[in-house]
């Protein structure tokens, strides 16, 4: 803010000042020197002189002057007041290249005013140019160049000056962008010495280089020879003749040359000895070249005395030397193929095309001769490099020559041994190793002299068959490399066969890699067996196609989910490994890496879990446990068996056999028989299910006749057969409890005698043996009433008396007879039998039956036949159970009991309260 | 102007020798002068071809061989063989020097007439070279200790075009100038070869090739 104010004040002041002075921008003083150029590091003094007018106006003098460089005030110590109007400032050791220096005054004690400003340029004087040299390109003007020396930071002009003793030539001024060279304006005059030098000049000085004096012809760079051509000679296949045209400079100076050549496919040039080409010429014959080979030539020239510069190389020219006869016999080998013809072999003779440096021309064809043992020679001409022929099993000698335009090669001789020839004498110590990106094979020669060696090799692969390539080596060679297109990471099977005069020796083979690589795939590991603390891992050998090298070893990595990985190295010959010290019941992850010399590759991860128990551990626990259980059970059973009576007593209490009961003996009356009318009333209220009464009428009579006994037996049998089906509406328990007393009454007499303690029911038997009870009633203890009723029904007894002719049919007869007032006395056994077959009836059927019965009883006498039919229909409808029949009979019994209820109350009480031993 | 220039050339011998490369005797200078004559001969061959084409027929015809008419002031290079053999080194060098001085003056006259820039450039370069030859001869003379010939006042070669000179005659003069130049260069080559043999007792392998090609 303050600065701004100052500036405004200053501006206004200047405005008023200039107006008052009447001249626009007339400075208040000036600085001397006006535009100085100062050498870096030197001292500099500037003086500011104020004008009188200004001094008066502003009331200032030289004391008020202060200096600024690049807007920074210079310390007062550097000022010197020269007089009233002039003040100087001195700078020592100037280091800035460009300084803005201003002279200012402070007016009225506070207002700074700029009086004058200059710009100080600093730099360095030029250095003496060095290494001045000139070149004259033939047909062009002379160009000179030099080393300008250090940077001056100032505009520096370089001038190339040249003169003869008698004449000065025009100066050559450099262009600003290339201050280190200059091309003169005139064509140089050869053979007249010229003096040349360079002047460098800037604001701080001028300096001249050393003068050089030379003949321009000694600085000439000729144009290269042109129209270079190459021609061969039919007489000599080892020479080529070059011809060319020299540049025009050759008409007044002598030249020397460099001639270089190379074969077409080579990259390095060979040079003809310079002394052979040290004089002016226009042709040259190059010797010692290879036949039938294309050579490329180039040539350059310079002044013969070596002064000046070599010309550029000429354009290249090429030529082919003439053909020569093949210098070497082709590599020659054979394969025997199985032949179908007996006594003959199919032999394929194979040979290699000669390389160009041995073919020495274009091979036209091959000549094969075959000599059978002690036979005459056969000649064949073949164009291919293989030839198949059927030979006998004899020994043959084959020769091969290659032919070109000029002549034939030496003959390659091969002995094809007889069919039964046994090859021996192999090479020893066969080795194969890669070196310098080639696969070398080395072996120790057999003791015998070897004509040549045949090396065969092929890629071992599971995917493709072994297609061998081959090469031939001289008999003196015992180390060579495979001259084929070999691939890296492939397994090569190399076979070396020595060839003797009498035939081939036995071959030796070795595997090798040109360059190994890590396997493409890792081995897949799996478990063969997993134990509680160990696991047997197994894996397959990697296929040769993915090995990419010799598998040197495997590493097995295994870990648990949380644990660290453990690595185990395994020799490459193994395919199985046992991991031990594993934790039981743990998930393990295992993977495997195969390593060649160049690195390894992991296979897929395999996971397995160790079992909680070792094999047989479970069996070891389970079997004893089972045995123990069995033993215990057996002991238990034995114990039970021993103590069976005791147990039986506890589990199955002795139920008295009702049939052996003697109650009936002392019972005063036989129980009364049925009363249907009363019975209807009883059952109509539906309480039938509450009471079930089974009446077993073994014998109603007091005097058991033999017939009665029979019928009783019969009845017993019927009872037994029906007991199994008894179910009943509320009566089942009674029936079941009564059953053993029926079935086992004979054998269980004593038991029945001892176990008379049945609290829940009252058992009423009709009698035992000859003690015939009048009536047998089972009744639950809760409901005693019916029992009492039935026991005191006298009508039933009477009725029994009346109808005792057939004990078995008695109830039915009673039933009908009672209802129908004995109007018809048909025993109706069929009905009875049918009733026996009735086994079950549902409630509705039964209710319906009851109604029918009541109907019958109401219309007694009229619907008797009808009744029969209806019953049989009811049977047909499903009155199947005997129990129902029994109930049906019971209905009658109950009805009878109702009527005679009060008559036999006392005996009932006696029976109920005690047990009568029999 | 031309006279002035020629006068300067005439006084040229007053200056020290051109070749200031130490003082290994006159041998190298003589050799260099000889080479220079060969170089000039090479230059003249292309220059004369161009210039005669510029003059047009019949001057550019190969078998054009007119009698020497006019051009009397041109120094003659042809001389009787016995006379030439009888010349001493000093006289031989002096004659060369005087001849080239005159020829150079006439040549500069050609320069003025030349129409095309290319021709002018060739002429200028040839003149510079010829001037170098003069300096070279002066250097040899100085090395051998012979004084340079003093130019005689009034005998300065002039080439003032007179009314008598028709255009054809003018072209004839130019033709003869070039022809005389070539003859002088041949003669100089012989002179300096002879001088070289004298100063370098074993003549080494230097051979003289005098190519007597016509235009």
PDB file of N, CA, C and O in Angstrom, chain B residues 88-126:
ATOM      1  N   UNK B  88      69.616 -20.333 -72.098  1.00  0.00           N
ATOM      2  CA  UNK B  88      70.012 -20.690 -70.721  1.00  0.00           C
ATOM      3  C   UNK B  88      68.802 -20.581 -69.800  1.00  0.00           C
ATOM      4  O   UNK B  88      67.734 -20.107 -70.195  1.00  0.00           O
ATOM      5  N   UNK B  89      69.029 -21.018 -68.575  1.00  0.00           N
ATOM      6  CA  UNK B  89      67.903 -21.088 -67.629  1.00  0.00           C
ATOM      7  C   UNK B  89      67.311 -19.722 -67.380  1.00  0.00           C
ATOM      8  O   UNK B  89      66.073 -19.558 -67.314  1.00  0.00           O
ATOM      9  N   UNK B  90      68.160 -18.779 -67.210  1.00  0.00           N
ATOM     10  CA  UNK B  90      67.678 -17.432 -66.900  1.00  0.00           C
ATOM     11  C   UNK B  90      66.810 -16.904 -68.030  1.00  0.00           C
ATOM     12  O   UNK B  90      65.705 -16.408 -67.820  1.00  0.00           O
ATOM     13  N   UNK B  91      67.340 -17.015 -69.270  1.00  0.00           N
ATOM     14  CA  UNK B  91      66.602 -16.512 -70.432  1.00  0.00           C
ATOM     15  C   UNK B  91      65.277 -17.273 -70.616  1.00  0.00           C
ATOM     16  O   UNK B  91      64.230 -16.711 -70.915  1.00  0.00           O
ATOM     17  N   UNK B  92      65.401 -18.548 -70.401  1.00  0.00           N
ATOM     18  CA  UNK B  92      64.221 -19.409 -70.526  1.00  0.00           C
ATOM     19  C   UNK B  92      63.124 -18.952 -69.562  1.00  0.00           C
ATOM     20  O   UNK B  92      61.978 -18.759 -69.937  1.00  0.00           O
ATOM     21  N   UNK B  93      63.507 -18.741 -68.288  1.00  0.00           N
ATOM     22  CA  UNK B  93      62.544 -18.319 -67.275  1.00  0.00           C
ATOM     23  C   UNK B  93      62.023 -16.921 -67.566  1.00  0.00           C
ATOM     24  O   UNK B  93      60.834 -16.635 -67.416  1.00  0.00           O
ATOM     25  N   UNK B  94      62.939 -16.064 -68.024  1.00  0.00           N
ATOM     26  CA  UNK B  94      62.538 -14.696 -68.308  1.00  0.00           C
ATOM     27  C   UNK B  94      61.505 -14.676 -69.428  1.00  0.00           C
ATOM     28  O   UNK B  94      60.488 -13.967 -69.348  1.00  0.00           O
ATOM     29  N   UNK B  95      61.803 -15.442 -70.495  1.00  0.00           N
ATOM     30  CA  UNK B  95      60.849 -15.488 -71.626  1.00  0.00           C
ATOM     31  C   UNK B  95      59.480 -15.986 -71.161  1.00  0.00           C
ATOM     32  O   UNK B  95      58.446 -15.454 -71.534  1.00  0.00           O
ATOM     33  N   UNK B  96      59.498 -16.999 -70.322  1.00  0.00           N
ATOM     34  CA  UNK B  96      58.238 -17.519 -69.784  1.00  0.00           C
ATOM     35  C   UNK B  96      57.503 -16.417 -69.025  1.00  0.00           C
ATOM     36  O   UNK B  96      56.299 -16.218 -69.194  1.00  0.00           O
ATOM     37  N   UNK B  97      58.221 -15.792 -68.172  1.00  0.00           N
ATOM     38  CA  UNK B  97      57.601 -14.802 -67.319  1.00  0.00           C
ATOM     39  C   UNK B  97      56.970 -13.690 -68.148  1.00  0.00           C
ATOM     40  O   UNK B  97      55.812 -13.310 -67.916  1.00  0.00           O
ATOM     41  N   UNK B  98      57.788 -13.194 -69.124  1.00  0.00           N
ATOM     42  CA  UNK B  98      57.290 -12.084 -69.947  1.00  0.00           C
ATOM     43  C   UNK B  98      56.067 -12.521 -70.747  1.00  0.00           C
ATOM     44  O   UNK B  98      55.072 -11.801 -70.841  1.00  0.00           O
ATOM     45  N   UNK B  99      56.140 -13.710 -71.282  1.00  0.00           N
ATOM     46  CA  UNK B  99      55.034 -14.208 -72.109  1.00  0.00           C
ATOM     47  C   UNK B  99      53.752 -14.290 -71.305  1.00  0.00           C
ATOM     48  O   UNK B  99      52.699 -13.782 -71.710  1.00  0.00           O
ATOM     49  N   UNK B 100      53.822 -14.891 -70.128  1.00  0.00           N
ATOM     50  CA  UNK B 100      52.591 -15.069 -69.325  1.00  0.00           C
ATOM     51  C   UNK B 100      52.079 -13.726 -68.831  1.00  0.00           C
ATOM     52  O   UNK B 100      50.870 -13.546 -68.697  1.00  0.00           O
ATOM     53  N   UNK B 101      53.009 -12.791 -68.594  1.00  0.00           N
ATOM     54  CA  UNK B 101      52.543 -11.469 -68.184  1.00  0.00           C
ATOM     55  C   UNK B 101      51.685 -10.857 -69.262  1.00  0.00           C
ATOM     56  O   UNK B 101      50.592 -10.331 -68.994  1.00  0.00           O
ATOM     57  N   UNK B 102      52.159 -10.959 -70.492  1.00  0.00           N
ATOM     58  CA  UNK B 102      51.400 -10.394 -71.601  1.00  0.00           C
ATOM     59  C   UNK B 102      50.088 -11.144 -71.817  1.00  0.00           C
ATOM     60  O   UNK B 102      49.028 -10.551 -71.969  1.00  0.00           O
ATOM     61  N   UNK B 103      50.211 -12.439 -71.803  1.00  0.00           N
ATOM     62  CA  UNK B 103      49.016 -13.253 -72.077  1.00  0.00           C
ATOM     63  C   UNK B 103      47.929 -12.997 -71.043  1.00  0.00           C
ATOM     64  O   UNK B 103      46.744 -12.950 -71.348  1.00  0.00           O
ATOM     65  N   UNK B 104      48.356 -12.811 -69.797  1.00  0.00           N
ATOM     66  CA  UNK B 104      47.380 -12.576 -68.727  1.00  0.00           C
ATOM     67  C   UNK B 104      46.617 -11.288 -68.989  1.00  0.00           C
ATOM     68  O   UNK B 104      45.390 -11.211 -68.801  1.00  0.00           O
ATOM     69  N   UNK B 105      47.363 -10.272 -69.484  1.00  0.00           N
ATOM     70  CA  UNK B 105      46.687  -9.012 -69.785  1.00  0.00           C
ATOM     71  C   UNK B 105      45.639  -9.191 -70.875  1.00  0.00           C
ATOM     72  O   UNK B 105      44.515  -8.689 -70.774  1.00  0.00           O
ATOM     73  N   UNK B 106      46.016  -9.908 -71.907  1.00  0.00           N
ATOM     74  CA  UNK B 106      45.051 -10.145 -72.983  1.00  0.00           C
ATOM     75  C   UNK B 106      43.851 -10.965 -72.501  1.00  0.00           C
ATOM     76  O   UNK B 106      42.716 -10.736 -72.881  1.00  0.00           O
ATOM     77  N   UNK B 107      44.191 -11.927 -71.640  1.00  0.00           N
ATOM     78  CA  UNK B 107      43.129 -12.808 -71.141  1.00  0.00           C
ATOM     79  C   UNK B 107      42.094 -12.008 -70.365  1.00  0.00           C
ATOM     80  O   UNK B 107      40.888 -12.275 -70.427  1.00  0.00           O
ATOM     81  N   UNK B 108      42.525 -11.063 -69.606  1.00  0.00           N
ATOM     82  CA  UNK B 108      41.574 -10.264 -68.830  1.00  0.00           C
ATOM     83  C   UNK B 108      40.644  -9.483 -69.755  1.00  0.00           C
ATOM     84  O   UNK B 108      39.514  -9.177 -69.366  1.00  0.00           O
ATOM     85  N   UNK B 109      41.202  -9.187 -70.963  1.00  0.00           N
ATOM     86  CA  UNK B 109      40.342  -8.552 -71.968  1.00  0.00           C
ATOM     87  C   UNK B 109      39.213  -9.474 -72.390  1.00  0.00           C
ATOM     88  O   UNK B 109      38.074  -9.050 -72.579  1.00  0.00           O
ATOM     89  N   UNK B 110      39.542 -10.754 -72.509  1.00  0.00           N
ATOM     90  CA  UNK B 110      38.516 -11.744 -72.874  1.00  0.00           C
ATOM     91  C   UNK B 110      37.402 -11.739 -71.837  1.00  0.00           C
ATOM     92  O   UNK B 110      36.220 -11.820 -72.135  1.00  0.00           O
ATOM     93  N   UNK B 111      37.811 -11.681 -70.597  1.00  0.00           N
ATOM     94  CA  UNK B 111      36.889 -11.740 -69.467  1.00  0.00           C
ATOM     95  C   UNK B 111      35.782 -10.702 -69.629  1.00  0.00           C
ATOM     96  O   UNK B 111      34.605 -10.976 -69.414  1.00  0.00           O
ATOM     97  N   UNK B 112      36.210  -9.540 -70.091  1.00  0.00           N
ATOM     98  CA  UNK B 112      35.254  -8.451 -70.221  1.00  0.00           C
ATOM     99  C   UNK B 112      34.176  -8.777 -71.241  1.00  0.00           C
ATOM    100  O   UNK B 112      33.034  -8.386 -71.118  1.00  0.00           O
ATOM    101  N   UNK B 113      34.577  -9.520 -72.276  1.00  0.00           N
ATOM    102  CA  UNK B 113      33.625  -9.783 -73.357  1.00  0.00           C
ATOM    103  C   UNK B 113      32.729 -10.992 -73.095  1.00  0.00           C
ATOM    104  O   UNK B 113      31.695 -11.129 -73.724  1.00  0.00           O
ATOM    105  N   UNK B 114      33.213 -11.818 -72.224  1.00  0.00           N
ATOM    106  CA  UNK B 114      32.480 -13.078 -72.032  1.00  0.00           C
ATOM    107  C   UNK B 114      31.030 -12.823 -71.623  1.00  0.00           C
ATOM    108  O   UNK B 114      30.747 -11.968 -70.796  1.00  0.00           O
ATOM    109  N   UNK B 115      30.148 -13.565 -72.242  1.00  0.00           N
ATOM    110  CA  UNK B 115      28.726 -13.307 -72.077  1.00  0.00           C
ATOM    111  C   UNK B 115      28.139 -14.049 -70.879  1.00  0.00           C
ATOM    112  O   UNK B 115      27.415 -13.454 -70.080  1.00  0.00           O
ATOM    113  N   UNK B 116      28.458 -15.316 -70.759  1.00  0.00           N
ATOM    114  CA  UNK B 116      27.757 -16.102 -69.734  1.00  0.00           C
ATOM    115  C   UNK B 116      28.537 -16.067 -68.413  1.00  0.00           C
ATOM    116  O   UNK B 116      29.757 -15.904 -68.405  1.00  0.00           O
ATOM    117  N   UNK B 117      27.801 -16.217 -67.360  1.00  0.00           N
ATOM    118  CA  UNK B 117      28.388 -16.191 -66.012  1.00  0.00           C
ATOM    119  C   UNK B 117      29.344 -17.348 -65.824  1.00  0.00           C
ATOM    120  O   UNK B 117      30.409 -17.191 -65.236  1.00  0.00           O
ATOM    121  N   UNK B 118      28.963 -18.532 -66.339  1.00  0.00           N
ATOM    122  CA  UNK B 118      29.778 -19.726 -66.197  1.00  0.00           C
ATOM    123  C   UNK B 118      31.131 -19.508 -66.858  1.00  0.00           C
ATOM    124  O   UNK B 118      32.186 -19.819 -66.303  1.00  0.00           O
ATOM    125  N   UNK B 119      31.076 -18.922 -68.053  1.00  0.00           N
ATOM    126  CA  UNK B 119      32.307 -18.668 -68.807  1.00  0.00           C
ATOM    127  C   UNK B 119      33.165 -17.647 -68.057  1.00  0.00           C
ATOM    128  O   UNK B 119      34.390 -17.799 -67.983  1.00  0.00           O
ATOM    129  N   UNK B 120      32.483 -16.652 -67.525  1.00  0.00           N
ATOM    130  CA  UNK B 120      33.246 -15.627 -66.795  1.00  0.00           C
ATOM    131  C   UNK B 120      33.928 -16.231 -65.566  1.00  0.00           C
ATOM    132  O   UNK B 120      35.058 -15.897 -65.260  1.00  0.00           O
ATOM    133  N   UNK B 121      33.179 -17.131 -64.915  1.00  0.00           N
ATOM    134  CA  UNK B 121      33.762 -17.781 -63.719  1.00  0.00           C
ATOM    135  C   UNK B 121      34.986 -18.619 -64.095  1.00  0.00           C
ATOM    136  O   UNK B 121      36.016 -18.551 -63.448  1.00  0.00           O
ATOM    137  N   UNK B 122      34.864 -19.353 -65.211  1.00  0.00           N
ATOM    138  CA  UNK B 122      35.998 -20.171 -65.666  1.00  0.00           C
ATOM    139  C   UNK B 122      37.177 -19.271 -66.034  1.00  0.00           C
ATOM    140  O   UNK B 122      38.326 -19.587 -65.698  1.00  0.00           O
ATOM    141  N   UNK B 123      36.870 -18.192 -66.718  1.00  0.00           N
ATOM    142  CA  UNK B 123      37.943 -17.283 -67.132  1.00  0.00           C
ATOM    143  C   UNK B 123      38.615 -16.666 -65.910  1.00  0.00           C
ATOM    144  O   UNK B 123      39.850 -16.588 -65.851  1.00  0.00           O
ATOM    145  N   UNK B 124      37.787 -16.268 -64.949  1.00  0.00           N
ATOM    146  CA  UNK B 124      38.354 -15.637 -63.758  1.00  0.00           C
ATOM    147  C   UNK B 124      39.254 -16.621 -63.023  1.00  0.00           C
ATOM    148  O   UNK B 124      40.340 -16.268 -62.575  1.00  0.00           O
ATOM    149  N   UNK B 125      38.788 -17.879 -62.910  1.00  0.00           N
ATOM    150  CA  UNK B 125      39.599 -18.875 -62.218  1.00  0.00           C
ATOM    151  C   UNK B 125      40.883 -19.144 -62.967  1.00  0.00           C
ATOM    152  O   UNK B 125      41.962 -19.273 -62.377  1.00  0.00           O
ATOM    153  N   UNK B 126      40.795 -19.147 -64.324  1.00  0.00           N
ATOM    154  CA  UNK B 126      41.996 -19.395 -65.117  1.00  0.00           C
ATOM    155  C   UNK B 126      42.978 -18.232 -64.948  1.00  0.00           C
ATOM    156  O   UNK B 126      44.179 -18.442 -64.838  1.00  0.00           O
TER     157      UNK B 126
END
